[in-house]
Coordinates of C-alpha atoms in Angstrom, one line a residue:
M919 CA 0.0 0.0 0.0
S920 CA 3.0 2.2 -0.4
S921 CA 2.1 5.9 -0.9
K922 CA 5.6 7.3 -0.6
G923 CA 4.5 9.6 2.2
T924 CA 8.1 10.1 3.1
S925 CA 10.2 11.9 0.4
D926 CA 13.9 11.5 -0.3
K927 CA 14.4 14.8 1.5
C928 CA 12.0 14.7 4.4
V929 CA 10.6 12.0 6.8
Y930 CA 6.8 12.4 7.2
L931 CA 5.6 11.9 10.8
D932 CA 2.4 13.9 10.7
Y933 CA -0.2 11.3 9.7
N934 CA -2.7 12.7 12.3
G935 CA -2.6 15.9 10.3
T936 CA -3.3 14.2 7.0
T937 CA -2.4 11.0 5.2
P938 CA -1.0 10.6 1.7
V939 CA -3.7 9.5 -0.9
Y940 CA -3.0 5.8 -1.4
P941 CA -2.4 4.6 -4.9
P942 CA -5.5 2.2 -5.0
V943 CA -7.6 5.2 -3.9
V944 CA -6.3 7.2 -6.8
D945 CA -7.0 4.3 -9.2
A946 CA -10.6 4.2 -7.9
M947 CA -11.1 7.9 -8.4
L948 CA -9.7 8.2 -12.0
P949 CA -12.7 6.7 -13.9
Y950 CA -15.0 9.3 -12.4
L951 CA -12.6 12.1 -13.5
T952 CA -12.6 10.8 -17.0
Q953 CA -15.0 8.3 -18.4
H954 CA -17.8 8.3 -15.8
F955 CA -18.2 12.1 -15.5
G956 CA -22.0 12.2 -15.3
N957 CA -24.1 13.7 -12.5
P958 CA -25.4 11.0 -10.2
S959 CA -28.7 12.7 -10.0
S960 CA -29.2 12.4 -13.7
S961 CA -31.6 9.7 -14.8
H962 CA -29.9 9.1 -18.2
Y963 CA -27.1 6.7 -19.1
F964 CA -24.3 9.0 -17.9
G965 CA -25.7 9.2 -14.4
R966 CA -26.0 5.5 -13.7
E967 CA -22.4 4.6 -13.1
P968 CA -21.7 7.6 -10.8
K969 CA -24.8 6.9 -8.8
Q970 CA -23.8 3.3 -8.3
A971 CA -20.3 4.5 -7.2
V972 CA -21.8 6.8 -4.6
N973 CA -24.1 4.1 -3.2
K974 CA -21.2 1.6 -3.1
S975 CA -19.1 4.0 -1.0
R976 CA -22.0 4.5 1.4
Q977 CA -22.0 0.7 2.0
S978 CA -18.2 0.6 2.4
L979 CA -18.2 3.3 5.1
L980 CA -21.1 1.6 7.0
R981 CA -19.0 -1.6 7.1
L982 CA -16.4 0.3 9.1
I983 CA -18.8 1.2 11.9
Q984 CA -21.4 -1.6 11.8
N985 CA -21.2 -5.3 12.0
N986 CA -22.1 -7.1 8.7
S987 CA -25.4 -8.3 10.1
D988 CA -26.3 -4.8 11.1
I989 CA -25.8 -2.9 7.8
T990 CA -28.8 -0.6 7.6
D991 CA -30.1 2.0 5.2
P992 CA -27.1 3.2 3.1
H993 CA -28.6 6.7 3.1
S994 CA -27.7 6.9 6.7
I995 CA -24.4 8.1 5.3
I996 CA -24.4 11.8 4.3
F997 CA -21.4 12.9 2.3
T998 CA -19.9 16.2 3.2
G999 CA -16.9 18.3 2.3
C1000 CA -14.9 18.0 5.5
G1001 CA -15.0 16.9 9.1
T1002 CA -15.8 20.4 10.2
E1003 CA -18.9 20.4 8.1
S1004 CA -19.9 16.9 9.4
N1005 CA -19.5 18.1 13.0
N1006 CA -21.3 21.3 12.4
L1007 CA -24.2 19.5 10.7
A1008 CA -24.4 16.9 13.6
I1009 CA -24.7 19.7 16.2
R1010 CA -27.2 21.8 14.3
L1011 CA -29.5 18.9 13.4
S1012 CA -29.4 17.7 17.1
L1013 CA -30.3 21.2 18.4
L1014 CA -33.1 21.7 16.0
L1015 CA -34.5 18.3 16.8
C1016 CA -34.7 18.9 20.5
Q1017 CA -36.2 22.4 20.9
H1018 CA -39.1 20.9 22.7
I1019 CA -37.0 20.1 25.8
A1020 CA -35.5 23.7 26.2
D1021 CA -35.6 25.0 29.8
G1022 CA -37.6 28.0 31.1
N1023 CA -35.0 30.4 29.6
G1024 CA -35.3 28.7 26.2
L1025 CA -31.9 27.1 26.5
L1026 CA -30.8 23.6 25.4
H1027 CA -27.9 21.9 27.0
V1028 CA -24.9 20.0 25.5
V1029 CA -22.3 17.8 27.2
S1030 CA -18.8 17.6 25.7
T1031 CA -15.2 17.3 27.0
N1032 CA -12.4 19.8 27.4
I1033 CA -10.2 18.2 24.7
E1034 CA -12.5 18.4 21.7
H1035 CA -11.4 19.6 18.2
P1036 CA -12.2 23.3 17.4
A1037 CA -14.7 22.1 14.9
I1038 CA -16.8 21.1 17.9
T1039 CA -15.9 23.8 20.5
Q1040 CA -16.2 26.7 18.1
C1041 CA -19.5 25.5 16.8
L1042 CA -20.9 25.0 20.3
S1043 CA -19.6 28.5 21.2
S1044 CA -21.6 30.0 18.3
Y1045 CA -24.8 28.7 19.8
S1046 CA -24.0 30.0 23.3
V1047 CA -25.8 32.9 24.9
Q1048 CA -22.9 35.1 23.7
G1049 CA -23.0 33.6 20.3
G1050 CA -25.2 34.6 17.4
L1051 CA -27.0 31.4 16.4
A1052 CA -30.2 29.8 17.6
P1053 CA -31.2 27.6 19.3
R1054 CA -29.3 28.9 22.3
I1055 CA -27.4 26.5 24.5
S1056 CA -25.3 26.1 27.6
V1057 CA -22.4 23.6 27.5
T1058 CA -20.9 21.4 30.2
Y1059 CA -17.3 20.6 29.3
V1060 CA -16.4 17.5 31.3
P1061 CA -12.7 17.4 32.2
V1062 CA -10.5 14.5 31.3
N1063 CA -8.0 12.9 33.6
E1064 CA -4.2 13.3 33.3
E1065 CA -4.1 10.6 30.6
G1066 CA -6.6 12.5 28.5
I1067 CA -9.6 10.1 29.1
V1068 CA -13.0 11.2 30.2
S1069 CA -14.9 9.4 32.9
V1070 CA -18.2 7.7 31.8
D1071 CA -19.7 8.5 35.2
H1072 CA -18.8 12.2 34.9
V1073 CA -20.4 12.4 31.5
V1074 CA -23.6 10.8 32.7
N1075 CA -23.7 13.0 35.8
A1076 CA -23.4 16.1 33.6
I1077 CA -26.7 15.3 31.8
Q1078 CA -29.6 17.6 32.6
P1079 CA -33.3 17.5 31.8
N1080 CA -32.7 19.9 28.8
T1081 CA -29.7 18.0 27.4
A1082 CA -30.1 17.7 23.7
L1083 CA -26.8 16.2 22.8
V1084 CA -23.6 14.6 24.1
T1085 CA -20.7 15.0 21.7
I1086 CA -17.4 13.3 22.5
M1087 CA -14.5 12.5 20.2
T1088 CA -13.6 8.8 19.7
A1089 CA -9.9 9.5 20.0
N1090 CA -7.9 12.6 20.6
N1091 CA -5.8 14.0 17.7
E1092 CA -2.9 15.2 19.9
V1093 CA -2.2 12.6 22.5
G1094 CA -4.1 9.6 21.0
S1095 CA -6.3 8.9 24.1
I1096 CA -9.3 6.7 23.2
Q1097 CA -12.5 7.7 24.8
P1098 CA -15.1 5.2 26.2
V1099 CA -17.5 6.1 23.4
F1100 CA -19.1 2.7 23.1
E1101 CA -20.2 2.7 26.7
I1102 CA -21.3 6.4 26.6
A1103 CA -23.3 5.7 23.4
K1104 CA -25.1 2.8 25.1
L1105 CA -26.0 4.9 28.2
C1106 CA -27.1 7.9 26.1
R1107 CA -29.4 5.5 24.1
E1108 CA -30.9 4.3 27.4
K1109 CA -31.5 7.9 28.5
E1110 CA -32.9 8.8 25.0
I1111 CA -30.3 11.5 24.5
L1112 CA -28.6 12.0 21.1
F1113 CA -24.9 11.0 21.1
H1114 CA -22.4 12.2 18.5
T1115 CA -18.8 11.2 18.2
D1116 CA -16.1 12.6 16.0
A1117 CA -14.2 9.5 14.8
A1118 CA -11.9 11.3 12.5
Q1119 CA -8.7 10.2 14.1
A1120 CA -9.9 6.7 15.0
V1121 CA -10.7 5.3 11.5
G1122 CA -8.0 2.9 10.3
K1123 CA -6.3 2.7 13.7
M1124 CA -8.9 0.8 15.8
D1125 CA -11.9 -1.4 15.3
L1126 CA -15.0 0.7 15.1
R1127 CA -17.5 -2.0 14.1
G1128 CA -20.4 -1.7 16.5
L1129 CA -20.0 2.0 17.0
A1130 CA -23.1 2.4 14.9
D1131 CA -24.9 -0.6 16.3
P1132 CA -28.6 0.0 15.7
T1133 CA -29.5 -0.8 19.3
T1134 CA -26.6 0.5 21.4
G1135 CA -24.5 2.6 19.2
A1136 CA -24.0 6.3 18.5
D1137 CA -26.7 8.3 16.7
L1138 CA -24.2 10.5 14.7
I1139 CA -20.6 9.7 13.7
T1140 CA -18.1 11.9 11.8
L1141 CA -15.8 10.2 9.4
V1142 CA -13.0 12.1 7.5
G1143 CA -11.4 10.8 4.3
H1144 CA -8.0 12.4 4.5
K1145 CA -7.2 10.8 7.8
F1146 CA -7.2 7.3 6.3
G1147 CA -5.9 7.5 2.7
A1148 CA -8.5 9.4 0.8
P1149 CA -8.1 13.0 -0.5
K1150 CA -8.8 16.1 1.5
G1151 CA -12.2 17.5 0.7
I1152 CA -14.4 14.5 1.4
A1153 CA -16.0 13.3 4.7
A1154 CA -19.3 11.8 5.9
L1155 CA -21.8 12.0 8.7
Y1156 CA -23.5 8.8 9.8
V1157 CA -27.1 9.4 11.0
R1158 CA -28.8 6.5 12.7
P1159 CA -32.1 5.8 10.9
N1160 CA -35.2 7.1 12.7
C1161 CA -33.3 8.8 15.4
F1162 CA -34.8 12.1 14.3
N1163 CA -38.3 10.8 14.9
E1164 CA -37.9 9.3 18.4
S1165 CA -38.5 10.6 21.9
G1166 CA -40.7 13.5 20.8
R1167 CA -38.1 14.9 18.5
A1168 CA -39.3 17.0 15.6
N1169 CA -37.5 16.3 12.3
P1170 CA -36.1 19.7 11.3
D1171 CA -37.4 21.3 8.1
D1172 CA -39.3 18.2 7.3
G1173 CA -36.1 16.3 6.5
G1174 CA -34.6 19.1 4.5
S1175 CA -31.1 20.7 4.6
V1176 CA -30.2 22.8 7.6
L1177 CA -26.8 24.1 6.4
L1178 CA -26.4 23.9 2.6
M1179 CA -29.7 24.5 0.9
G1180 CA -30.0 23.4 -2.7
G1181 CA -31.1 20.6 -4.9
G1182 CA -32.0 18.0 -2.3
Q1183 CA -29.0 15.7 -2.6
E1184 CA -28.0 13.4 0.2
G1185 CA -31.6 12.6 1.1
G1186 CA -32.4 16.2 1.3
R1187 CA -29.9 16.9 4.1
R1188 CA -27.0 18.4 2.2
G1189 CA -27.5 20.4 -1.1
G1190 CA -24.9 20.3 -3.8
T1191 CA -23.9 17.9 -6.6
E1192 CA -22.0 15.0 -5.1
N1193 CA -18.2 14.9 -5.6
V1194 CA -18.2 11.5 -7.2
P1195 CA -14.5 11.0 -7.7
Y1196 CA -13.7 11.9 -4.0
I1197 CA -16.7 9.8 -2.8
A1198 CA -15.3 6.8 -4.8
G1199 CA -12.0 7.5 -3.2
I1200 CA -13.2 7.5 0.4
G1201 CA -15.1 4.3 -0.3
R1202 CA -12.0 2.6 -1.6
A1203 CA -10.0 3.8 1.4
A1204 CA -12.6 2.2 3.6
E1205 CA -12.6 -1.1 1.7
M1206 CA -8.8 -1.3 2.1
L1207 CA -9.1 -1.2 5.9
L1208 CA -11.2 -4.4 5.8
E1209 CA -9.3 -6.3 3.2
K1210 CA -7.5 -9.4 4.6
R1211 CA -3.7 -9.4 4.9
Q1212 CA -1.3 -12.0 6.3
S1213 CA -0.6 -11.4 10.0
P1214 CA 3.0 -10.4 10.8
L1215 CA 2.7 -12.2 14.1
H1216 CA 1.0 -15.5 12.9
H1217 CA 1.7 -16.1 9.3
N1218 CA -1.1 -18.7 9.0
D1219 CA -3.6 -16.1 10.0
N1220 CA -5.3 -13.4 7.9
I1221 CA -6.3 -10.2 9.6
D1222 CA -8.1 -7.0 8.5
G1223 CA -6.1 -4.3 6.9
W1224 CA -6.7 -1.8 9.7
E1225 CA -5.3 -4.3 12.2
Y1226 CA -2.3 -5.1 10.1
N1227 CA -1.6 -1.3 9.9
A1228 CA -2.1 -0.9 13.6
L1229 CA 0.4 -3.6 14.5
H1230 CA 3.0 -2.0 12.3
M1231 CA 2.3 1.5 13.5
E1232 CA 2.5 0.5 17.2
A1233 CA 5.9 -1.1 16.5
M1234 CA 7.1 2.1 14.8
R1235 CA 5.8 4.3 17.6
K1236 CA 7.5 2.1 20.2
R1237 CA 10.8 2.2 18.3
L1238 CA 10.6 6.0 17.9
L1239 CA 10.1 6.5 21.6
I1240 CA 12.9 4.1 22.5
N1241 CA 15.3 6.0 20.2
L1242 CA 14.3 9.4 21.7
V1243 CA 14.7 8.2 25.3
Q1244 CA 18.1 6.5 24.6
G1245 CA 19.3 9.5 22.7
L1246 CA 18.5 12.0 25.4
E1247 CA 18.8 9.8 28.6
K1248 CA 22.1 8.0 28.1
E1249 CA 23.3 9.0 31.5
N1250 CA 20.0 8.5 33.2
S1251 CA 18.4 5.4 31.8
A1252 CA 16.6 4.5 35.1
K1253 CA 14.4 7.5 35.2
S1254 CA 13.7 9.9 32.4
T1255 CA 14.7 13.5 33.0
F1256 CA 14.3 15.0 29.5
V1257 CA 11.6 12.8 27.9
R1258 CA 7.9 12.5 29.1
T1259 CA 5.1 10.8 27.1
N1260 CA 1.7 12.5 27.3
G1261 CA -1.4 10.4 27.2
P1262 CA -2.4 6.9 28.3
S1263 CA 0.3 4.5 29.4
D1264 CA -1.9 1.5 28.5
P1265 CA -1.6 0.8 24.7
K1266 CA -5.2 -0.3 24.6
Q1267 CA -6.3 3.2 25.6
R1268 CA -4.4 5.1 23.0
L1269 CA -4.1 5.2 19.2
P1270 CA -1.3 2.9 18.0
N1271 CA 0.4 5.5 15.8
T1272 CA 0.4 8.6 18.1
L1273 CA 3.3 9.7 20.2
S1274 CA 3.0 12.9 22.2
V1275 CA 6.3 13.5 23.8
G1276 CA 7.4 16.4 26.0
L1277 CA 11.1 17.3 25.9
K1278 CA 12.1 19.2 29.1
G1279 CA 14.0 22.4 28.5
I1280 CA 13.0 22.5 24.8
R1281 CA 10.8 24.9 22.9
S1282 CA 9.1 22.8 20.4
G1283 CA 8.4 25.7 18.0
E1284 CA 12.1 26.5 17.8
L1285 CA 13.0 22.8 17.4
L1286 CA 10.5 22.4 14.5
A1287 CA 12.0 25.5 12.8
G1288 CA 15.3 23.7 12.8
I1289 CA 14.1 20.4 11.5
G1290 CA 11.0 21.1 9.5
M1291 CA 12.6 20.6 6.2
I1292 CA 14.0 17.2 7.3
V1293 CA 11.4 15.8 9.6
A1294 CA 7.7 16.7 9.3
C1295 CA 5.8 16.7 12.6
S1296 CA 3.9 19.1 14.7
A1297 CA 4.2 20.9 18.1
G1298 CA 2.1 21.2 21.2
S1299 CA 3.2 24.7 21.8
A1300 CA 4.1 27.9 20.1
C1301 CA 6.1 31.0 20.9
H1302 CA 3.9 34.0 20.6
S1303 CA 6.3 36.7 21.8
S1304 CA 10.0 36.4 21.5
S1305 CA 10.5 39.7 23.4
S1306 CA 8.6 38.6 26.5
Q1307 CA 9.5 35.0 26.1
A1308 CA 5.8 34.2 26.5
I1309 CA 5.0 30.6 25.6
S1310 CA 1.5 29.2 25.0
Y1311 CA 0.8 25.5 24.6
S1312 CA -2.0 23.3 23.6
S1313 CA -5.3 23.5 25.5
I1314 CA -5.3 19.7 25.4
L1315 CA -2.1 19.5 27.4
K1316 CA -3.4 22.1 29.8
A1317 CA -6.6 20.0 30.3
M1318 CA -4.4 17.0 31.1
N1319 CA -2.3 19.0 33.6
V1320 CA 0.9 18.3 31.7
P1321 CA 3.7 20.2 33.5
P1322 CA 4.5 23.4 31.6
E1323 CA 8.2 22.5 31.4
Y1324 CA 7.3 19.5 29.3
A1325 CA 4.2 21.0 27.6
I1326 CA 6.2 23.8 25.9
G1327 CA 8.6 21.2 24.5
T1328 CA 5.9 18.7 23.3
L1329 CA 6.1 17.2 19.8
R1330 CA 3.3 15.2 18.2
L1331 CA 4.8 12.4 16.2
S1332 CA 2.3 10.3 14.3
V1333 CA 3.5 7.4 12.2
G1334 CA 1.6 5.7 9.3
P1335 CA 1.2 2.4 7.5
D1336 CA 4.2 3.2 5.3
T1337 CA 6.5 4.5 8.0
T1338 CA 9.7 2.4 8.0
E1339 CA 12.3 1.6 10.6
K1340 CA 14.7 3.7 8.6
D1341 CA 12.4 6.6 8.7
V1342 CA 12.0 6.3 12.5
D1343 CA 15.7 5.9 13.2
F1344 CA 16.6 8.9 11.0
A1345 CA 13.9 11.1 12.5
A1346 CA 14.8 10.3 16.0
E1347 CA 18.5 11.1 15.4
I1348 CA 17.6 14.5 13.9
I1349 CA 15.2 15.4 16.8
V1350 CA 17.8 14.3 19.4
N1351 CA 20.6 16.3 17.8
E1352 CA 18.4 19.4 17.5
A1353 CA 17.3 19.0 21.1
K1354 CA 20.8 18.6 22.3
K1355 CA 21.7 21.9 20.6
Q1356 CA 19.0 23.7 22.6
L1357 CA 20.0 21.9 25.8
G1358 CA 23.7 22.7 25.3
L1359 CA 24.7 19.1 25.5

């Protein structure tokens, strides 16, 4: 599945930012850029093949989040232009559905966490009393623990009589912490409260089948193509069939669009001609994650593509961390002084590819400036004022109470299916050498 994410000049360790477009995905897209160029809404000959491609991709995405026996209406998948749009659409639909439970001040209530993506937090803020959008809401941001994981009990305890929506990411993009969304979804269903999860970072890195279980799963799920090998500019929102017509909810605008008004595409929920080449691409990327591959651990066993990738990425992440620790802790191997990992210590509670590592005494922005053309990764902090030496760092790290001396030196290193041992060893050497320059070692 080589995508040549790493060039001859620069090692790519920013897969959580975006992935390369994988060659089989490009191959799946090309016919719809050339031969099958028709509009899928057209009833004539040229519309048939594009329409079939769109429907096939809906099914492929559903297989990622539902068990085979649970595959429901393919039109529960709404294609969008990006994860931000999917998240905004999920929030707006939920609020419009639940206006009947507003409190005496006309406010609805939303439960979220304090480590969500800005596509969630900024959208929720726009519906607050200080914002300009209606319906008006109040929000409870449930804090996570020091490993970046929210408590199920704390989420449930935050629910109020006017709670319209609980929205919690599946896995965090910075530190890789996996949230207990399967359990939260089940409890929200029991309480008849809509549950949305942004699964952008989780697809391709963990098993999501059952997340959209018809009985116990989430009501709304955001999926983002460029996080798992499809191009930027294509995403989807899963909407559980009939969830808009339950518990006294009023289907907004009689099932019409609430963000992009137009020709009635996507079951009326999202106007605009479908981007067929990109939809074909995200469908092919989803298929690849469930294609069988020989297990690297047990050669007689075949495993899903996502699991094969996860095993490889976990090995590369572990090797990268070992190299960084050994490079900076040669004289203090018993207890790390310079290197601190952020996020869950249990591999089962974090993404297999994500390494958030704090380097004590380092300013990550300055380090990246020195290596950015050789190693591509991202920082957890940024220097905003060189004169005052003021340093700000990620709100995620603040929420987790990461010590500032490590937070300002935090790097997010995210490997991918095509990351090699050579890539990891080279990148670690470059990072260690640049860090030693700052430390004066």
